[in-house]
Amino acid sequence: MGNVLTDFILSIVIFAVILFASVSIGMLLVKHKKMTKEVMQRTILSVVVFAIIHWSSDFVIGWREFNVYVKAIEFLAAVIGAGCYWIGSKK
């Protein structure tokens, strides 16, 4: 169980670093008028939607042993979910 907890903490730290870097780069691009604030918010929320779907899909699918096809389905579900959010949030 310690291994699962360690992996979970590591994934949260990596996600926090990626989110912080995305916000920093986004604010820099907004400051130089290369991107609007709305696009930056949509981008960050798309990354959050991807992470939530990717982390929760393992619990939803309920497959206990490692299978490369199941992991591919989990990843593609997260990509499709984030893409659907990106398209749906456009005004």
PDB file of N, CA and C in Angstrom:
ATOM      1  N   MET A   1       0.819  -1.188   0.000  1.00  0.00           N
ATOM      2  CA  MET A   1       0.000   0.000   0.000  1.00  0.00           C
ATOM      3  C   MET A   1       0.864   1.252   0.000  1.00  0.00           C
ATOM      4  N   GLY A   2       2.039   1.169   0.590  1.00  0.00           N
ATOM      5  CA  GLY A   2       2.928   2.316   0.585  1.00  0.00           C
ATOM      6  C   GLY A   2       3.315   2.732  -0.813  1.00  0.00           C
ATOM      7  N   ASN A   3       3.427   1.773  -1.718  1.00  0.00           N
ATOM      8  CA  ASN A   3       3.785   2.066  -3.095  1.00  0.00           C
ATOM      9  C   ASN A   3       2.689   2.870  -3.786  1.00  0.00           C
ATOM     10  N   VAL A   4       1.440   2.529  -3.550  1.00  0.00           N
ATOM     11  CA  VAL A   4       0.319   3.260  -4.148  1.00  0.00           C
ATOM     12  C   VAL A   4       0.271   4.678  -3.604  1.00  0.00           C
ATOM     13  N   LEU A   5       0.482   4.820  -2.314  1.00  0.00           N
ATOM     14  CA  LEU A   5       0.471   6.141  -1.696  1.00  0.00           C
ATOM     15  C   LEU A   5       1.618   6.996  -2.223  1.00  0.00           C
ATOM     16  N   THR A   6       2.787   6.403  -2.375  1.00  0.00           N
ATOM     17  CA  THR A   6       3.938   7.127  -2.911  1.00  0.00           C
ATOM     18  C   THR A   6       3.675   7.568  -4.343  1.00  0.00           C
ATOM     19  N   ASP A   7       3.101   6.681  -5.153  1.00  0.00           N
ATOM     20  CA  ASP A   7       2.781   7.044  -6.535  1.00  0.00           C
ATOM     21  C   ASP A   7       1.754   8.163  -6.588  1.00  0.00           C
ATOM     22  N   PHE A   8       0.770   8.112  -5.701  1.00  0.00           N
ATOM     23  CA  PHE A   8      -0.263   9.143  -5.680  1.00  0.00           C
ATOM     24  C   PHE A   8       0.330  10.495  -5.291  1.00  0.00           C
ATOM     25  N   ILE A   9       1.183  10.506  -4.272  1.00  0.00           N
ATOM     26  CA  ILE A   9       1.812  11.761  -3.854  1.00  0.00           C
ATOM     27  C   ILE A   9       2.708  12.299  -4.952  1.00  0.00           C
ATOM     28  N   LEU A  10       3.469  11.420  -5.590  1.00  0.00           N
ATOM     29  CA  LEU A  10       4.331  11.836  -6.699  1.00  0.00           C
ATOM     30  C   LEU A  10       3.509  12.403  -7.853  1.00  0.00           C
ATOM     31  N   SER A  11       2.387  11.787  -8.168  1.00  0.00           N
ATOM     32  CA  SER A  11       1.557  12.293  -9.264  1.00  0.00           C
ATOM     33  C   SER A  11       0.946  13.653  -8.914  1.00  0.00           C
ATOM     34  N   ILE A  12       0.594  13.870  -7.655  1.00  0.00           N
ATOM     35  CA  ILE A  12       0.061  15.173  -7.247  1.00  0.00           C
ATOM     36  C   ILE A  12       1.147  16.239  -7.327  1.00  0.00           C
ATOM     37  N   VAL A  13       2.361  15.905  -6.922  1.00  0.00           N
ATOM     38  CA  VAL A  13       3.464  16.867  -7.008  1.00  0.00           C
ATOM     39  C   VAL A  13       3.762  17.214  -8.465  1.00  0.00           C
ATOM     40  N   ILE A  14       3.807  16.214  -9.326  1.00  0.00           N
ATOM     41  CA  ILE A  14       4.052  16.469 -10.749  1.00  0.00           C
ATOM     42  C   ILE A  14       2.936  17.322 -11.334  1.00  0.00           C
ATOM     43  N   PHE A  15       1.682  17.013 -10.986  1.00  0.00           N
ATOM     44  CA  PHE A  15       0.554  17.799 -11.483  1.00  0.00           C
ATOM     45  C   PHE A  15       0.647  19.244 -10.999  1.00  0.00           C
ATOM     46  N   ALA A  16       1.018  19.443  -9.744  1.00  0.00           N
ATOM     47  CA  ALA A  16       1.133  20.806  -9.205  1.00  0.00           C
ATOM     48  C   ALA A  16       2.235  21.587  -9.925  1.00  0.00           C
ATOM     49  N   VAL A  17       3.350  20.930 -10.205  1.00  0.00           N
ATOM     50  CA  VAL A  17       4.444  21.601 -10.919  1.00  0.00           C
ATOM     51  C   VAL A  17       4.015  21.963 -12.337  1.00  0.00           C
ATOM     52  N   ILE A  18       3.343  21.046 -13.019  1.00  0.00           N
ATOM     53  CA  ILE A  18       2.869  21.327 -14.376  1.00  0.00           C
ATOM     54  C   ILE A  18       1.838  22.447 -14.366  1.00  0.00           C
ATOM     55  N   LEU A  19       0.938  22.433 -13.400  1.00  0.00           N
ATOM     56  CA  LEU A  19      -0.072  23.479 -13.303  1.00  0.00           C
ATOM     57  C   LEU A  19       0.570  24.835 -13.014  1.00  0.00           C
ATOM     58  N   PHE A  20       1.540  24.872 -12.114  1.00  0.00           N
ATOM     59  CA  PHE A  20       2.235  26.120 -11.805  1.00  0.00           C
ATOM     60  C   PHE A  20       2.975  26.642 -13.041  1.00  0.00           C
ATOM     61  N   ALA A  21       3.648  25.752 -13.767  1.00  0.00           N
ATOM     62  CA  ALA A  21       4.366  26.165 -14.975  1.00  0.00           C
ATOM     63  C   ALA A  21       3.393  26.666 -16.038  1.00  0.00           C
ATOM     64  N   SER A  22       2.252  26.001 -16.176  1.00  0.00           N
ATOM     65  CA  SER A  22       1.260  26.431 -17.164  1.00  0.00           C
ATOM     66  C   SER A  22       0.704  27.810 -16.834  1.00  0.00           C
ATOM     67  N   VAL A  23       0.412  28.039 -15.563  1.00  0.00           N
ATOM     68  CA  VAL A  23      -0.104  29.342 -15.152  1.00  0.00           C
ATOM     69  C   VAL A  23       0.948  30.421 -15.379  1.00  0.00           C
ATOM     70  N   SER A  24       2.200  30.130 -15.028  1.00  0.00           N
ATOM     71  CA  SER A  24       3.269  31.117 -15.212  1.00  0.00           C
ATOM     72  C   SER A  24       3.481  31.463 -16.677  1.00  0.00           C
ATOM     73  N   ILE A  25       3.531  30.448 -17.519  1.00  0.00           N
ATOM     74  CA  ILE A  25       3.709  30.691 -18.947  1.00  0.00           C
ATOM     75  C   ILE A  25       2.493  31.404 -19.517  1.00  0.00           C
ATOM     76  N   GLY A  26       1.296  30.993 -19.073  1.00  0.00           N
ATOM     77  CA  GLY A  26       0.082  31.645 -19.538  1.00  0.00           C
ATOM     78  C   GLY A  26       0.021  33.111 -19.164  1.00  0.00           C
ATOM     79  N   MET A  27       0.391  33.435 -17.931  1.00  0.00           N
ATOM     80  CA  MET A  27       0.390  34.838 -17.509  1.00  0.00           C
ATOM     81  C   MET A  27       1.419  35.648 -18.292  1.00  0.00           C
ATOM     82  N   LEU A  28       2.554  35.029 -18.598  1.00  0.00           N
ATOM     83  CA  LEU A  28       3.565  35.705 -19.403  1.00  0.00           C
ATOM     84  C   LEU A  28       3.039  35.985 -20.814  1.00  0.00           C
ATOM     85  N   LEU A  29       2.353  35.010 -21.406  1.00  0.00           N
ATOM     86  CA  LEU A  29       1.783  35.209 -22.741  1.00  0.00           C
ATOM     87  C   LEU A  29       0.658  36.243 -22.733  1.00  0.00           C
ATOM     88  N   VAL A  30      -0.135  36.270 -21.660  1.00  0.00           N
ATOM     89  CA  VAL A  30      -1.192  37.280 -21.554  1.00  0.00           C
ATOM     90  C   VAL A  30      -0.572  38.664 -21.416  1.00  0.00           C
ATOM     91  N   LYS A  31       0.501  38.753 -20.654  1.00  0.00           N
ATOM     92  CA  LYS A  31       1.169  40.039 -20.445  1.00  0.00           C
ATOM     93  C   LYS A  31       1.716  40.595 -21.754  1.00  0.00           C
ATOM     94  N   HIS A  32       2.233  39.722 -22.611  1.00  0.00           N
ATOM     95  CA  HIS A  32       2.779  40.158 -23.901  1.00  0.00           C
ATOM     96  C   HIS A  32       1.737  40.147 -25.017  1.00  0.00           C
ATOM     97  N   LYS A  33       0.470  39.957 -24.645  1.00  0.00           N
ATOM     98  CA  LYS A  33      -0.676  39.990 -25.559  1.00  0.00           C
ATOM     99  C   LYS A  33      -0.553  38.972 -26.692  1.00  0.00           C
ATOM    100  N   LYS A  34       0.000  37.803 -26.387  1.00  0.00           N
ATOM    101  CA  LYS A  34       0.073  36.698 -27.347  1.00  0.00           C
ATOM    102  C   LYS A  34      -1.128  35.772 -27.202  1.00  0.00           C
ATOM    103  N   MET A  35      -1.794  35.863 -26.029  1.00  0.00           N
ATOM    104  CA  MET A  35      -2.927  35.005 -25.755  1.00  0.00           C
ATOM    105  C   MET A  35      -3.872  35.766 -24.825  1.00  0.00           C
ATOM    106  N   THR A  36      -5.171  35.534 -24.991  1.00  0.00           N
ATOM    107  CA  THR A  36      -6.130  36.196 -24.117  1.00  0.00           C
ATOM    108  C   THR A  36      -6.258  35.439 -22.794  1.00  0.00           C
ATOM    109  N   LYS A  37      -6.810  36.106 -21.815  1.00  0.00           N
ATOM    110  CA  LYS A  37      -6.980  35.497 -20.500  1.00  0.00           C
ATOM    111  C   LYS A  37      -7.980  34.341 -20.549  1.00  0.00           C
ATOM    112  N   GLU A  38      -8.988  34.455 -21.400  1.00  0.00           N
ATOM    113  CA  GLU A  38      -9.988  33.395 -21.520  1.00  0.00           C
ATOM    114  C   GLU A  38      -9.376  32.121 -22.085  1.00  0.00           C
ATOM    115  N   VAL A  39      -8.491  32.262 -23.066  1.00  0.00           N
ATOM    116  CA  VAL A  39      -7.836  31.091 -23.653  1.00  0.00           C
ATOM    117  C   VAL A  39      -6.924  30.433 -22.611  1.00  0.00           C
ATOM    118  N   MET A  40      -6.255  31.240 -21.809  1.00  0.00           N
ATOM    119  CA  MET A  40      -5.397  30.692 -20.766  1.00  0.00           C
ATOM    120  C   MET A  40      -6.228  29.911 -19.754  1.00  0.00           C
ATOM    121  N   GLN A  41      -7.362  30.434 -19.356  1.00  0.00           N
ATOM    122  CA  GLN A  41      -8.218  29.742 -18.400  1.00  0.00           C
ATOM    123  C   GLN A  41      -8.748  28.438 -18.982  1.00  0.00           C
ATOM    124  N   ARG A  42      -9.140  28.464 -20.253  1.00  0.00           N
ATOM    125  CA  ARG A  42      -9.618  27.244 -20.905  1.00  0.00           C
ATOM    126  C   ARG A  42      -8.517  26.194 -20.982  1.00  0.00           C
ATOM    127  N   THR A  43      -7.291  26.637 -21.246  1.00  0.00           N
ATOM    128  CA  THR A  43      -6.171  25.708 -21.343  1.00  0.00           C
ATOM    129  C   THR A  43      -5.895  25.042 -20.003  1.00  0.00           C
ATOM    130  N   ILE A  44      -5.860  25.830 -18.951  1.00  0.00           N
ATOM    131  CA  ILE A  44      -5.570  25.281 -17.623  1.00  0.00           C
ATOM    132  C   ILE A  44      -6.695  24.352 -17.175  1.00  0.00           C
ATOM    133  N   LEU A  45      -7.935  24.737 -17.428  1.00  0.00           N
ATOM    134  CA  LEU A  45      -9.050  23.864 -17.049  1.00  0.00           C
ATOM    135  C   LEU A  45      -9.075  22.587 -17.877  1.00  0.00           C
ATOM    136  N   SER A  46      -8.620  22.643 -19.119  1.00  0.00           N
ATOM    137  CA  SER A  46      -8.518  21.423 -19.922  1.00  0.00           C
ATOM    138  C   SER A  46      -7.491  20.465 -19.334  1.00  0.00           C
ATOM    139  N   VAL A  47      -6.388  20.995 -18.853  1.00  0.00           N
ATOM    140  CA  VAL A  47      -5.374  20.155 -18.203  1.00  0.00           C
ATOM    141  C   VAL A  47      -5.934  19.544 -16.922  1.00  0.00           C
ATOM    142  N   VAL A  48      -6.694  20.318 -16.164  1.00  0.00           N
ATOM    143  CA  VAL A  48      -7.306  19.807 -14.935  1.00  0.00           C
ATOM    144  C   VAL A  48      -8.324  18.712 -15.259  1.00  0.00           C
ATOM    145  N   VAL A  49      -9.145  18.919 -16.289  1.00  0.00           N
ATOM    146  CA  VAL A  49     -10.124  17.905 -16.697  1.00  0.00           C
ATOM    147  C   VAL A  49      -9.401  16.628 -17.129  1.00  0.00           C
ATOM    148  N   PHE A  50      -8.314  16.773 -17.889  1.00  0.00           N
ATOM    149  CA  PHE A  50      -7.531  15.614 -18.299  1.00  0.00           C
ATOM    150  C   PHE A  50      -7.027  14.837 -17.088  1.00  0.00           C
ATOM    151  N   ALA A  51      -6.471  15.543 -16.117  1.00  0.00           N
ATOM    152  CA  ALA A  51      -5.912  14.881 -14.935  1.00  0.00           C
ATOM    153  C   ALA A  51      -6.999  14.176 -14.125  1.00  0.00           C
ATOM    154  N   ILE A  52      -8.126  14.817 -13.953  1.00  0.00           N
ATOM    155  CA  ILE A  52      -9.207  14.205 -13.173  1.00  0.00           C
ATOM    156  C   ILE A  52      -9.713  12.944 -13.856  1.00  0.00           C
ATOM    157  N   ILE A  53      -9.930  13.006 -15.155  1.00  0.00           N
ATOM    158  CA  ILE A  53     -10.421  11.830 -15.878  1.00  0.00           C
ATOM    159  C   ILE A  53      -9.373  10.723 -15.861  1.00  0.00           C
ATOM    160  N   HIS A  54      -8.112  11.084 -16.068  1.00  0.00           N
ATOM    161  CA  HIS A  54      -7.063  10.067 -16.111  1.00  0.00           C
ATOM    162  C   HIS A  54      -6.889   9.376 -14.760  1.00  0.00           C
ATOM    163  N   TRP A  55      -6.923  10.132 -13.665  1.00  0.00           N
ATOM    164  CA  TRP A  55      -6.766   9.535 -12.337  1.00  0.00           C
ATOM    165  C   TRP A  55      -7.999   8.753 -11.905  1.00  0.00           C
ATOM    166  N   SER A  56      -9.167   9.233 -12.246  1.00  0.00           N
ATOM    167  CA  SER A  56     -10.375   8.549 -11.786  1.00  0.00           C
ATOM    168  C   SER A  56     -10.789   7.394 -12.687  1.00  0.00           C
ATOM    169  N   SER A  57     -10.254   7.312 -13.886  1.00  0.00           N
ATOM    170  CA  SER A  57     -10.669   6.235 -14.792  1.00  0.00           C
ATOM    171  C   SER A  57     -10.232   4.870 -14.290  1.00  0.00           C
ATOM    172  N   ASP A  58      -9.127   4.807 -13.571  1.00  0.00           N
ATOM    173  CA  ASP A  58      -8.680   3.530 -13.016  1.00  0.00           C
ATOM    174  C   ASP A  58      -9.702   2.994 -12.018  1.00  0.00           C
ATOM    175  N   PHE A  59     -10.249   3.875 -11.203  1.00  0.00           N
ATOM    176  CA  PHE A  59     -11.271   3.474 -10.236  1.00  0.00           C
ATOM    177  C   PHE A  59     -12.580   3.096 -10.930  1.00  0.00           C
ATOM    178  N   VAL A  60     -12.953   3.857 -11.958  1.00  0.00           N
ATOM    179  CA  VAL A  60     -14.221   3.611 -12.647  1.00  0.00           C
ATOM    180  C   VAL A  60     -14.182   2.302 -13.429  1.00  0.00           C
ATOM    181  N   ILE A  61     -13.076   2.061 -14.124  1.00  0.00           N
ATOM    182  CA  ILE A  61     -12.974   0.828 -14.916  1.00  0.00           C
ATOM    183  C   ILE A  61     -12.892  -0.382 -13.995  1.00  0.00           C
ATOM    184  N   GLY A  62     -12.129  -0.284 -12.919  1.00  0.00           N
ATOM    185  CA  GLY A  62     -12.083  -1.347 -11.928  1.00  0.00           C
ATOM    186  C   GLY A  62     -11.241  -2.540 -12.322  1.00  0.00           C
ATOM    187  N   TRP A  63     -10.361  -2.408 -13.283  1.00  0.00           N
ATOM    188  CA  TRP A  63      -9.502  -3.506 -13.698  1.00  0.00           C
ATOM    189  C   TRP A  63      -8.320  -3.571 -12.737  1.00  0.00           C
ATOM    190  N   ARG A  64      -8.103  -4.678 -12.086  1.00  0.00           N
ATOM    191  CA  ARG A  64      -7.109  -4.767 -11.022  1.00  0.00           C
ATOM    192  C   ARG A  64      -5.705  -5.113 -11.518  1.00  0.00           C
ATOM    193  N   GLU A  65      -5.556  -5.891 -12.553  1.00  0.00           N
ATOM    194  CA  GLU A  65      -4.221  -6.225 -13.029  1.00  0.00           C
ATOM    195  C   GLU A  65      -3.822  -5.303 -14.174  1.00  0.00           C
ATOM    196  N   PHE A  66      -2.529  -5.178 -14.377  1.00  0.00           N
ATOM    197  CA  PHE A  66      -2.027  -4.257 -15.398  1.00  0.00           C
ATOM    198  C   PHE A  66      -2.315  -4.820 -16.782  1.00  0.00           C
ATOM    199  N   ASN A  67      -2.892  -3.991 -17.624  1.00  0.00           N
ATOM    200  CA  ASN A  67      -3.156  -4.353 -19.010  1.00  0.00           C
ATOM    201  C   ASN A  67      -2.883  -3.114 -19.852  1.00  0.00           C
ATOM    202  N   VAL A  68      -2.031  -3.270 -20.839  1.00  0.00           N
ATOM    203  CA  VAL A  68      -1.631  -2.123 -21.636  1.00  0.00           C
ATOM    204  C   VAL A  68      -2.815  -1.550 -22.421  1.00  0.00           C
ATOM    205  N   TYR A  69      -3.743  -2.381 -22.812  1.00  0.00           N
ATOM    206  CA  TYR A  69      -4.908  -1.888 -23.555  1.00  0.00           C
ATOM    207  C   TYR A  69      -5.839  -1.061 -22.667  1.00  0.00           C
ATOM    208  N   VAL A  70      -5.999  -1.491 -21.425  1.00  0.00           N
ATOM    209  CA  VAL A  70      -6.830  -0.730 -20.491  1.00  0.00           C
ATOM    210  C   VAL A  70      -6.178   0.617 -20.198  1.00  0.00           C
ATOM    211  N   LYS A  71      -4.852   0.630 -20.025  1.00  0.00           N
ATOM    212  CA  LYS A  71      -4.154   1.896 -19.788  1.00  0.00           C
ATOM    213  C   LYS A  71      -4.277   2.819 -20.999  1.00  0.00           C
ATOM    214  N   ALA A  72      -4.242   2.267 -22.196  1.00  0.00           N
ATOM    215  CA  ALA A  72      -4.424   3.080 -23.405  1.00  0.00           C
ATOM    216  C   ALA A  72      -5.832   3.651 -23.466  1.00  0.00           C
ATOM    217  N   ILE A  73      -6.816   2.862 -23.082  1.00  0.00           N
ATOM    218  CA  ILE A  73      -8.203   3.339 -23.071  1.00  0.00           C
ATOM    219  C   ILE A  73      -8.362   4.455 -22.037  1.00  0.00           C
ATOM    220  N   GLU A  74      -7.741   4.306 -20.873  1.00  0.00           N
ATOM    221  CA  GLU A  74      -7.807   5.350 -19.856  1.00  0.00           C
ATOM    222  C   GLU A  74      -7.195   6.654 -20.358  1.00  0.00           C
ATOM    223  N   PHE A  75      -6.033   6.563 -21.010  1.00  0.00           N
ATOM    224  CA  PHE A  75      -5.373   7.752 -21.536  1.00  0.00           C
ATOM    225  C   PHE A  75      -6.207   8.404 -22.639  1.00  0.00           C
ATOM    226  N   LEU A  76      -6.717   7.599 -23.563  1.00  0.00           N
ATOM    227  CA  LEU A  76      -7.527   8.168 -24.646  1.00  0.00           C
ATOM    228  C   LEU A  76      -8.828   8.760 -24.139  1.00  0.00           C
ATOM    229  N   ALA A  77      -9.410   8.164 -23.107  1.00  0.00           N
ATOM    230  CA  ALA A  77     -10.623   8.742 -22.510  1.00  0.00           C
ATOM    231  C   ALA A  77     -10.323  10.113 -21.922  1.00  0.00           C
ATOM    232  N   ALA A  78      -9.164  10.250 -21.292  1.00  0.00           N
ATOM    233  CA  ALA A  78      -8.789  11.549 -20.722  1.00  0.00           C
ATOM    234  C   ALA A  78      -8.537  12.574 -21.822  1.00  0.00           C
ATOM    235  N   VAL A  79      -7.890  12.165 -22.901  1.00  0.00           N
ATOM    236  CA  VAL A  79      -7.642  13.078 -24.025  1.00  0.00           C
ATOM    237  C   VAL A  79      -8.960  13.514 -24.659  1.00  0.00           C
ATOM    238  N   ILE A  80      -9.853  12.576 -24.872  1.00  0.00           N
ATOM    239  CA  ILE A  80     -11.146  12.902 -25.478  1.00  0.00           C
ATOM    240  C   ILE A  80     -11.958  13.803 -24.549  1.00  0.00           C
ATOM    241  N   GLY A  81     -11.937  13.522 -23.245  1.00  0.00           N
ATOM    242  CA  GLY A  81     -12.660  14.359 -22.286  1.00  0.00           C
ATOM    243  C   GLY A  81     -12.136  15.785 -22.249  1.00  0.00           C
ATOM    244  N   ALA A  82     -10.812  15.932 -22.248  1.00  0.00           N
ATOM    245  CA  ALA A  82     -10.232  17.278 -22.251  1.00  0.00           C
ATOM    246  C   ALA A  82     -10.526  17.987 -23.573  1.00  0.00           C
ATOM    247  N   GLY A  83     -10.497  17.262 -24.670  1.00  0.00           N
ATOM    248  CA  GLY A  83     -10.832  17.859 -25.963  1.00  0.00           C
ATOM    249  C   GLY A  83     -12.286  18.281 -26.037  1.00  0.00           C
ATOM    250  N   CYS A  84     -13.154  17.475 -25.482  1.00  0.00           N
ATOM    251  CA  CYS A  84     -14.583  17.842 -25.456  1.00  0.00           C
ATOM    252  C   CYS A  84     -14.799  19.090 -24.601  1.00  0.00           C
ATOM    253  N   TYR A  85     -14.072  19.175 -23.481  1.00  0.00           N
ATOM    254  CA  TYR A  85     -14.186  20.390 -22.666  1.00  0.00           C
ATOM    255  C   TYR A  85     -13.679  21.592 -23.445  1.00  0.00           C
ATOM    256  N   TRP A  86     -12.555  21.442 -24.143  1.00  0.00           N
ATOM    257  CA  TRP A  86     -11.974  22.543 -24.904  1.00  0.00           C
ATOM    258  C   TRP A  86     -12.945  23.049 -25.965  1.00  0.00           C
ATOM    259  N   ILE A  87     -13.534  22.138 -26.703  1.00  0.00           N
ATOM    260  CA  ILE A  87     -14.470  22.521 -27.765  1.00  0.00           C
ATOM    261  C   ILE A  87     -15.753  23.083 -27.167  1.00  0.00           C
ATOM    262  N   GLY A  88     -16.260  22.453 -26.105  1.00  0.00           N
ATOM    263  CA  GLY A  88     -17.516  22.897 -25.501  1.00  0.00           C
ATOM    264  C   GLY A  88     -17.431  24.225 -24.782  1.00  0.00           C
ATOM    265  N   SER A  89     -16.248  24.597 -24.334  1.00  0.00           N
ATOM    266  CA  SER A  89     -16.111  25.846 -23.589  1.00  0.00           C
ATOM    267  C   SER A  89     -15.873  27.058 -24.498  1.00  0.00           C
ATOM    268  N   LYS A  90     -15.734  26.819 -25.777  1.00  0.00           N
ATOM    269  CA  LYS A  90     -15.498  27.927 -26.703  1.00  0.00           C
ATOM    270  C   LYS A  90     -16.777  28.724 -26.878  1.00  0.00           C
ATOM    271  N   LYS A  91     -16.646  30.037 -26.849  1.00  0.00           N
ATOM    272  CA  LYS A  91     -17.850  30.890 -26.956  1.00  0.00           C
ATOM    273  C   LYS A  91     -18.084  31.314 -28.375  1.00  0.00           C
TER     274      LYS A  91
END
